[in-house]
Amino acid sequence: MASATSSTVDAQPGDTDIHLPDTARDLVKILVTGPFGVGKTTLIGSVSEIRPLHTEERLTEASAPVDDLAGVRDKSTTTVAIDFGRISLPGGIVLYLFGTPGQERFRPLWDDIAYGALGALVLVDARRIDASFDVLGLVEETGLPYAVAFNTFPDAPRHHTAEQLRAALDLEPTTPMVTCDAREADSSIDSLLALVQHLIDHRPAEHR
């Protein structure tokens, strides 16, 4: 996999003094989305070459009736607005990553966050595939091209085939589907590269 650091020497994820590389040519807004507790904040934090912006707050008893904690009982915080990070890819492509909240109660934010995005990376938890249906519906309503990345939680089932997972999500044959570990930068970057290649492949030839 090609390196995806900025032009700054020895740049590391989380650095705060990284300016936009001089080689930046295409600035692309990407949504990182998925259901509650799927790893969106973790993925953006693992790849961002600037210190990521997080808007996390602690879960309280007041949210218990509306936030489904099934499968994520250990989760104690939630994104209440956006996550934001930036990563520079080879070829002068710079991705601005906007992470969306995963709960239905934040639905009014969706259109604002999605405005101007060229594509979406949808994270899925194989332990609770059905939790992804609403988010996939939102992405498809916007008409955004997207890729699906199964975040590999330690206790996720391993016996499903790629064909079974694709059928469970009712994905089109051309929709990229990959696995990733949102904690690992290289793995997360591979997922983003799959989306970027998908966007390039589906752009009109005169704009590639």
Tab-separated table of N, CA and C in Angstrom, residues 4 14-15 31 36 43 64 69-70 72 87 93 100 104-105 108 121 130 144 154 165 176 178 188 199 202 204:
chain	number	residue	atom	x	y	z
A	4	ALA	N	0.624	7.243	2.951
A	4	ALA	CA	-0.395	8.277	2.884
A	4	ALA	C	-0.143	9.360	3.911
A	14	GLY	N	-2.082	12.936	14.259
A	14	GLY	CA	-2.288	13.681	15.481
A	14	GLY	C	-1.416	14.905	15.618
A	15	ASP	N	-0.421	15.086	14.726
A	15	ASP	CA	0.376	16.307	14.777
A	15	ASP	C	-0.530	17.514	14.554
A	31	LEU	N	-17.589	11.433	3.829
A	31	LEU	CA	-18.299	11.071	5.049
A	31	LEU	C	-17.766	9.744	5.570
A	36	PHE	N	-24.311	3.623	15.557
A	36	PHE	CA	-23.763	3.936	16.866
A	36	PHE	C	-22.763	2.868	17.306
A	43	LEU	N	-11.607	5.327	13.708
A	43	LEU	CA	-10.979	5.306	12.381
A	43	LEU	C	-10.406	6.674	12.029
A	64	ALA	N	-30.838	6.762	27.647
A	64	ALA	CA	-31.098	5.321	27.654
A	64	ALA	C	-32.330	4.928	26.846
A	69	LEU	N	-28.083	0.266	23.150
A	69	LEU	CA	-26.739	-0.174	23.512
A	69	LEU	C	-26.518	-1.664	23.264
A	70	ALA	N	-27.453	-2.303	22.595
A	70	ALA	CA	-27.284	-3.729	22.305
A	70	ALA	C	-26.021	-3.944	21.494
A	72	VAL	N	-23.063	-2.980	22.290
A	72	VAL	CA	-22.034	-1.984	22.609
A	72	VAL	C	-22.169	-1.547	24.062
A	87	ILE	N	-6.403	13.670	5.799
A	87	ILE	CA	-5.309	12.787	5.401
A	87	ILE	C	-4.949	13.063	3.948
A	93	ILE	N	-4.107	14.017	-3.652
A	93	ILE	CA	-5.477	13.934	-3.140
A	93	ILE	C	-5.462	14.136	-1.630
A	100	THR	N	-20.053	11.148	11.106
A	100	THR	CA	-21.429	11.495	11.470
A	100	THR	C	-21.840	10.805	12.760
A	104	GLU	N	-30.378	7.881	15.466
A	104	GLU	CA	-31.477	8.483	14.728
A	104	GLU	C	-31.808	9.879	15.259
A	105	ARG	N	-31.591	10.127	16.561
A	105	ARG	CA	-31.958	11.430	17.127
A	105	ARG	C	-31.103	12.568	16.547
A	108	PRO	N	-31.398	15.186	12.007
A	108	PRO	CA	-31.437	16.533	11.409
A	108	PRO	C	-30.072	17.074	11.004
A	121	LEU	N	-17.716	6.437	3.348
A	121	LEU	CA	-17.247	5.143	3.822
A	121	LEU	C	-18.190	4.722	4.936
A	130	ASP	N	-27.855	-5.624	11.117
A	130	ASP	CA	-29.121	-4.926	10.924
A	130	ASP	C	-29.066	-3.480	11.407
A	144	LEU	N	-24.976	9.464	-2.810
A	144	LEU	CA	-23.518	9.430	-2.711
A	144	LEU	C	-22.979	8.050	-3.065
A	154	PRO	N	-13.024	-7.988	17.897
A	154	PRO	CA	-12.448	-9.277	18.274
A	154	PRO	C	-13.459	-10.415	18.331
A	165	LEU	N	-22.267	-11.695	3.269
A	165	LEU	CA	-22.286	-10.348	3.838
A	165	LEU	C	-22.844	-9.347	2.831
A	176	PRO	N	-17.803	-1.346	-3.450
A	176	PRO	CA	-16.655	-1.967	-2.775
A	176	PRO	C	-17.026	-2.421	-1.360
A	178	VAL	N	-14.934	-4.139	1.977
A	178	VAL	CA	-13.636	-4.538	2.514
A	178	VAL	C	-13.774	-4.778	4.013
A	188	SER	N	-7.148	1.185	8.017
A	188	SER	CA	-8.162	2.211	7.763
A	188	SER	C	-7.892	2.939	6.456
A	199	LEU	N	-14.622	6.124	-6.414
A	199	LEU	CA	-15.034	7.450	-6.878
A	199	LEU	C	-14.381	7.793	-8.216
A	202	HIS	N	-15.907	5.917	-11.164
A	202	HIS	CA	-17.269	6.277	-11.549
A	202	HIS	C	-17.413	7.749	-11.920
A	204	PRO	N	-17.060	10.798	-14.627
A	204	PRO	CA	-17.017	10.885	-16.096
A	204	PRO	C	-15.567	10.958	-16.561
